[in-house]
Short mmCIF file of C-alpha atoms and ligand atoms in Angstrom, two decimals:
data_model
loop_
_atom_site.label_atom_id
_atom_site.label_comp_id
_atom_site.label_asym_id
_atom_site.label_seq_id
_atom_site.Cartn_x
_atom_site.Cartn_y
_atom_site.Cartn_z
CA MET A 9 27.03 -9.66 -31.24
CA LYS A 10 28.12 -6.85 -29.22
CA PRO A 11 27.62 -7.64 -25.93
CA LEU A 12 25.07 -5.94 -24.25
CA VAL A 13 27.20 -4.70 -21.48
CA ASP A 14 31.09 -3.79 -21.89
CA LEU A 15 32.24 -3.66 -18.74
CA ASP A 16 36.34 -3.19 -19.82
CA GLN A 17 34.99 -0.60 -22.75
CA GLY A 18 32.71 1.49 -19.73
CA VAL A 19 30.10 1.51 -22.44
CA ILE A 20 26.22 0.15 -23.10
CA SER A 21 24.79 -0.94 -26.31
CA ARG A 22 21.67 0.53 -27.16
CA ASP A 23 19.75 -2.17 -27.38
CA ILE A 24 19.07 -2.07 -23.80
CA PHE A 25 16.86 1.11 -24.49
CA VAL A 26 14.99 -0.10 -27.31
CA SER A 27 14.74 -4.10 -27.21
CA ASP A 28 11.66 -5.05 -27.11
CA GLU A 29 12.79 -8.57 -26.01
CA ILE A 30 14.57 -7.19 -23.41
CA TYR A 31 11.19 -5.18 -22.21
CA GLN A 32 9.46 -8.19 -21.94
CA GLN A 33 11.80 -9.44 -19.67
CA GLU A 34 12.37 -7.01 -17.71
CA GLN A 35 8.23 -6.58 -17.39
CA GLU A 36 8.61 -10.72 -16.28
CA GLN A 37 11.95 -10.41 -14.23
CA ILE A 38 11.83 -7.77 -12.88
CA PHE A 39 8.51 -5.94 -12.48
CA ALA A 40 6.49 -9.18 -11.92
CA ARG A 41 8.65 -9.99 -8.87
CA VAL A 42 10.67 -6.56 -7.41
CA TRP A 43 9.10 -4.57 -4.68
CA LEU A 44 7.67 -1.65 -5.88
CA PHE A 45 6.76 1.87 -4.72
CA VAL A 46 3.11 1.95 -5.22
CA GLY A 47 2.07 5.34 -3.11
CA HIS A 48 2.30 7.01 0.71
CA GLU A 49 -0.18 6.52 3.15
CA SER A 50 -0.68 9.94 3.32
CA GLN A 51 -2.55 10.70 -0.06
CA ILE A 52 -5.35 7.82 1.40
CA PRO A 53 -5.55 9.16 5.08
CA ASN A 54 -9.04 7.85 5.41
CA PRO A 55 -11.00 5.08 4.81
CA GLY A 56 -12.48 4.61 1.14
CA ASP A 57 -9.44 7.15 0.27
CA PHE A 58 -8.07 5.98 -2.85
CA PHE A 59 -4.85 6.69 -5.67
CA VAL A 60 -4.40 4.44 -8.46
CA SER A 61 -0.67 3.90 -9.30
CA SER A 62 1.46 1.34 -11.32
CA MET A 63 3.18 -1.70 -11.05
CA GLY A 64 5.16 -2.14 -14.03
CA GLU A 65 2.51 -1.88 -16.89
CA GLU A 66 -0.49 -2.51 -14.35
CA SER A 67 -2.79 -0.78 -13.57
CA VAL A 68 -2.99 -0.73 -9.25
CA ILE A 69 -5.34 0.63 -6.65
CA LEU A 70 -3.97 1.77 -3.32
CA THR A 71 -7.13 2.18 -0.50
CA ARG A 72 -7.40 1.92 2.69
CA ASP A 73 -10.47 -0.10 3.90
CA ARG A 74 -13.12 0.81 6.63
CA GLU A 75 -10.99 -0.91 9.33
CA HIS A 76 -8.15 1.90 8.51
CA VAL A 77 -6.20 -1.34 6.49
CA ILE A 78 -4.25 -1.01 3.30
CA HIS A 79 -4.38 -2.58 0.42
CA VAL A 80 -3.09 -2.57 -3.37
CA PHE A 81 -5.36 -4.09 -5.82
CA LEU A 82 -4.96 -5.10 -9.56
CA ASN A 83 -6.78 -2.63 -10.81
CA THR A 84 -9.23 -5.15 -12.88
CA CYS A 85 -12.95 -6.86 -12.58
CA ARG A 86 -13.15 -9.96 -11.87
CA HIS A 87 -16.07 -10.59 -13.93
CA ARG A 88 -14.27 -9.46 -17.68
CA GLY A 89 -11.24 -7.87 -17.08
CA MET A 90 -12.59 -4.39 -17.30
CA LYS A 91 -10.72 -1.60 -15.49
CA VAL A 92 -13.01 -1.11 -11.44
CA CYS A 93 -11.60 2.22 -10.68
CA ARG A 94 -11.17 5.10 -14.25
CA TYR A 95 -10.61 7.69 -11.73
CA ASP A 96 -7.02 9.44 -10.27
CA GLU A 97 -7.67 9.52 -7.05
CA GLY A 98 -11.23 10.08 -4.97
CA HIS A 99 -13.12 8.91 -2.25
CA ALA A 100 -15.47 5.66 -2.61
CA ASN A 101 -17.60 2.78 -0.64
CA VAL A 102 -17.21 0.31 -3.29
CA PHE A 103 -16.02 0.30 -6.37
CA THR A 104 -18.24 -0.49 -8.91
CA CYS A 105 -17.27 -1.92 -12.75
CA PRO A 106 -18.64 0.42 -15.26
CA TYR A 107 -19.49 -2.90 -17.66
CA HIS A 108 -22.02 -5.21 -15.71
CA GLY A 109 -21.93 -3.57 -12.35
CA TRP A 110 -20.29 -5.96 -9.72
CA SER A 111 -19.18 -3.80 -6.77
CA PHE A 112 -16.10 -4.71 -4.56
CA ALA A 113 -15.64 -3.18 -1.45
CA THR A 114 -12.49 -1.63 -0.20
CA ASP A 115 -11.38 -4.71 1.53
CA GLY A 116 -12.00 -6.34 -2.17
CA GLN A 117 -14.61 -8.37 -1.49
CA LEU A 118 -16.96 -8.85 -4.30
CA VAL A 119 -19.78 -7.26 -2.52
CA GLY A 120 -22.76 -6.78 -5.40
CA VAL A 121 -23.69 -8.25 -8.58
CA PRO A 122 -26.16 -6.74 -10.79
CA TYR A 123 -29.21 -9.75 -11.32
CA TYR A 124 -27.58 -12.12 -8.87
CA ARG A 125 -30.79 -14.22 -8.39
CA GLU A 126 -31.72 -14.46 -12.40
CA ALA A 127 -28.38 -14.63 -13.83
CA TYR A 128 -26.34 -16.58 -11.17
CA HIS A 129 -29.62 -18.85 -9.16
CA SER A 130 -27.93 -16.80 -6.33
CA GLN A 131 -25.09 -19.46 -6.56
CA LEU A 132 -21.97 -17.67 -7.31
CA ASP A 133 -19.82 -17.94 -4.61
CA LYS A 134 -18.86 -13.95 -4.20
CA SER A 135 -15.84 -14.85 -1.26
CA GLN A 136 -13.93 -16.08 -4.27
CA TRP A 137 -14.51 -13.10 -6.73
CA GLY A 138 -12.79 -10.21 -4.56
CA LEU A 139 -10.29 -8.30 -6.44
CA ILE A 140 -6.89 -9.69 -6.88
CA GLU A 141 -4.21 -8.01 -4.29
CA VAL A 142 -0.91 -7.92 -4.50
CA ALA A 143 1.27 -11.13 -2.87
CA GLN A 144 3.10 -8.55 0.18
CA LEU A 145 2.88 -4.96 0.87
CA THR A 146 4.97 -3.01 3.44
CA ASN A 147 3.87 0.06 5.23
CA TYR A 148 8.19 1.51 4.91
CA HIS A 149 8.07 5.03 7.27
CA GLY A 150 4.49 5.69 5.26
CA ALA A 151 5.65 4.48 2.12
CA ILE A 152 3.50 1.40 0.29
CA TRP A 153 5.88 -0.95 -1.48
CA ALA A 154 4.25 -3.87 -2.77
CA THR A 155 5.21 -7.04 -4.53
CA TRP A 156 3.51 -9.99 -6.87
CA ASP A 157 6.09 -12.59 -5.96
CA PRO A 158 4.98 -14.63 -2.67
CA GLN A 159 8.59 -15.76 -2.56
CA ALA A 160 10.15 -12.48 -2.46
CA PRO A 161 12.42 -11.73 -0.16
CA SER A 162 11.23 -9.06 2.86
CA PHE A 163 11.21 -5.55 2.08
CA ASP A 164 14.34 -5.01 4.49
CA ASP A 165 16.20 -7.91 2.73
CA TYR A 166 15.47 -6.88 -0.53
CA MET A 167 16.42 -2.96 0.14
CA GLY A 168 19.49 -3.87 2.18
CA ASP A 169 21.17 -0.87 2.88
CA MET A 170 19.83 1.29 0.11
CA ARG A 171 17.32 2.04 2.95
CA VAL A 172 19.37 4.96 4.56
CA TYR A 173 18.38 6.69 1.37
CA LEU A 174 14.72 6.34 1.52
CA ASP A 175 15.38 6.67 5.47
CA GLU A 176 16.79 9.99 4.83
CA LEU A 177 13.73 11.00 1.80
CA LEU A 178 10.63 9.85 4.66
CA ASN A 179 12.29 10.68 8.60
CA SER A 180 11.21 13.72 9.88
CA ARG A 181 14.75 16.26 10.22
CA ASP A 182 15.03 15.01 13.81
CA GLY A 183 15.86 11.57 12.88
CA SER A 184 12.02 10.27 14.16
CA GLU A 185 10.65 7.67 11.53
CA GLY A 186 8.48 8.50 9.21
CA GLY A 187 6.26 12.10 9.08
CA ALA A 188 6.56 12.54 5.22
CA GLU A 189 3.75 13.72 3.21
CA VAL A 190 3.07 14.15 0.07
CA LEU A 191 1.50 17.11 -0.89
CA GLY A 192 -0.37 18.25 -3.95
CA GLY A 193 -1.21 16.46 -7.22
CA VAL A 194 1.15 14.45 -9.73
CA GLN A 195 2.66 15.89 -12.88
CA LYS A 196 2.19 13.54 -15.27
CA TRP A 197 4.44 13.23 -19.16
CA LEU A 198 3.66 10.78 -21.33
CA VAL A 199 7.24 10.43 -23.26
CA PRO A 200 7.51 8.05 -26.34
CA CYS A 201 9.73 5.66 -24.81
CA ASN A 202 10.21 2.86 -22.09
CA TRP A 203 10.76 3.72 -18.40
CA LYS A 204 14.75 3.59 -18.74
CA PHE A 205 14.97 6.65 -20.43
CA ALA A 206 13.07 8.65 -17.46
CA ALA A 207 14.72 6.26 -14.78
CA GLU A 208 18.49 6.56 -16.16
CA ASN A 209 17.77 10.13 -17.28
CA PHE A 210 16.62 10.89 -13.15
CA THR A 211 18.73 9.16 -11.01
CA GLY A 212 22.31 9.13 -13.25
CA ASP A 213 22.55 11.66 -15.94
CA GLY A 214 23.24 14.61 -13.35
CA TYR A 215 25.89 15.38 -16.11
CA HIS A 216 23.42 17.35 -18.68
CA ASN A 217 22.61 19.89 -16.25
CA ILE A 218 23.96 22.28 -18.73
CA SER A 219 20.98 21.48 -20.95
CA HIS A 220 18.79 23.23 -18.74
CA ARG A 221 20.51 26.35 -18.83
CA SER A 222 17.85 28.09 -20.94
CA VAL A 223 15.33 27.29 -17.92
CA ASP A 224 17.42 28.87 -15.56
CA ILE A 225 18.32 31.59 -17.19
CA ALA A 226 14.53 32.19 -17.77
CA ALA A 227 13.77 31.23 -14.44
CA ILE A 228 10.74 29.13 -14.95
CA GLY A 229 11.87 26.04 -13.27
CA PRO A 230 8.62 23.79 -12.43
CA SER A 231 8.39 25.76 -8.77
CA GLY A 232 7.12 28.47 -10.46
CA LYS A 233 10.40 30.52 -7.84
CA GLY A 234 13.08 30.39 -10.14
CA ARG A 235 15.92 28.60 -11.24
CA ARG A 236 15.80 24.47 -10.06
CA ASP A 237 19.08 24.15 -9.09
CA ASN A 238 20.56 25.61 -5.67
CA GLU A 239 23.52 26.98 -3.71
CA ARG A 240 23.97 23.93 -1.91
CA HIS A 241 25.08 22.10 -5.01
CA GLY A 242 27.66 24.85 -6.08
CA ALA A 243 25.01 26.69 -8.30
CA ARG A 244 25.10 30.49 -8.16
CA ARG A 245 21.88 31.75 -7.55
CA ILE A 246 20.02 34.08 -9.25
CA ASN A 247 19.22 37.23 -7.82
CA ALA A 248 16.18 38.02 -9.78
CA CYS A 249 13.76 36.73 -11.97
CA LEU A 250 14.03 37.82 -15.35
CA GLY A 251 11.59 39.43 -16.81
CA HIS A 252 8.81 38.26 -14.16
CA GLU A 253 5.98 40.29 -13.92
CA ARG A 254 6.44 40.33 -10.41
CA CYS A 255 10.05 41.48 -10.18
CA ASN A 256 11.66 44.38 -12.09
CA ARG A 257 14.86 43.27 -10.53
CA ARG A 258 17.28 41.66 -13.40
CA PRO A 259 19.28 38.80 -13.12
CA VAL A 260 23.00 38.64 -11.59
CA PHE A 261 24.56 35.34 -12.04
FE1 FES B 7 -17.35 -5.93 -14.40
FE2 FES B 7 -18.70 -7.27 -15.92
S1 FES B 7 -16.55 -6.71 -16.61
S2 FES B 7 -18.86 -5.97 -14.39
#
């Protein structure tokens, strides 16, 4: 059997991208254990604000409780497993499960159980049935990271020297810590592949840039302001929009 990674030849096996067995191993050995980015504190500025994110395949709720403490909860009811939050983001005083109506406060505590006296004879210990919270959470310059592994190394140790790149992204231009803010909503694509295609393509394959050429020529980049690239990266700027209704100038390459 060919090796998955052949360092001598500089090639990798396609099985890495399509093997279900490898994917399941990744879910258990990577996504269930490592520190994962969940969201940014600016997405939940006020108590009761929430943003639904994911950790691996698990849906999680990023929220801020009444004491302004930030939490990340598994988005699943402790009764029979229904998602307790079915919105992408918003504001709520409690998360009420749509199935049988159990309610959870923004600190995760179970606070409401329909027919508590009749069905549970007032004996259900609500303190034992709160939302499941991540094992560790950290707020790194406004970015919220979490892990399910209580034994995971600290976030700083885990990131090591990679933090310099986070700092560049999250810190203010004057060098002070934090200051970044998430603006606007979330763009989502449904792509029939597992996580590696997108991750590898975005982070490791700048070589494919030529494949976006038609987008650049037509000046229909996602920003709506023309091409996606810029002069800082050695790209020639397009001076006008081709056929853009607000601009009659011709493109210059
Ligand atoms: Fe949530 Fe029953 S599954 S209340």
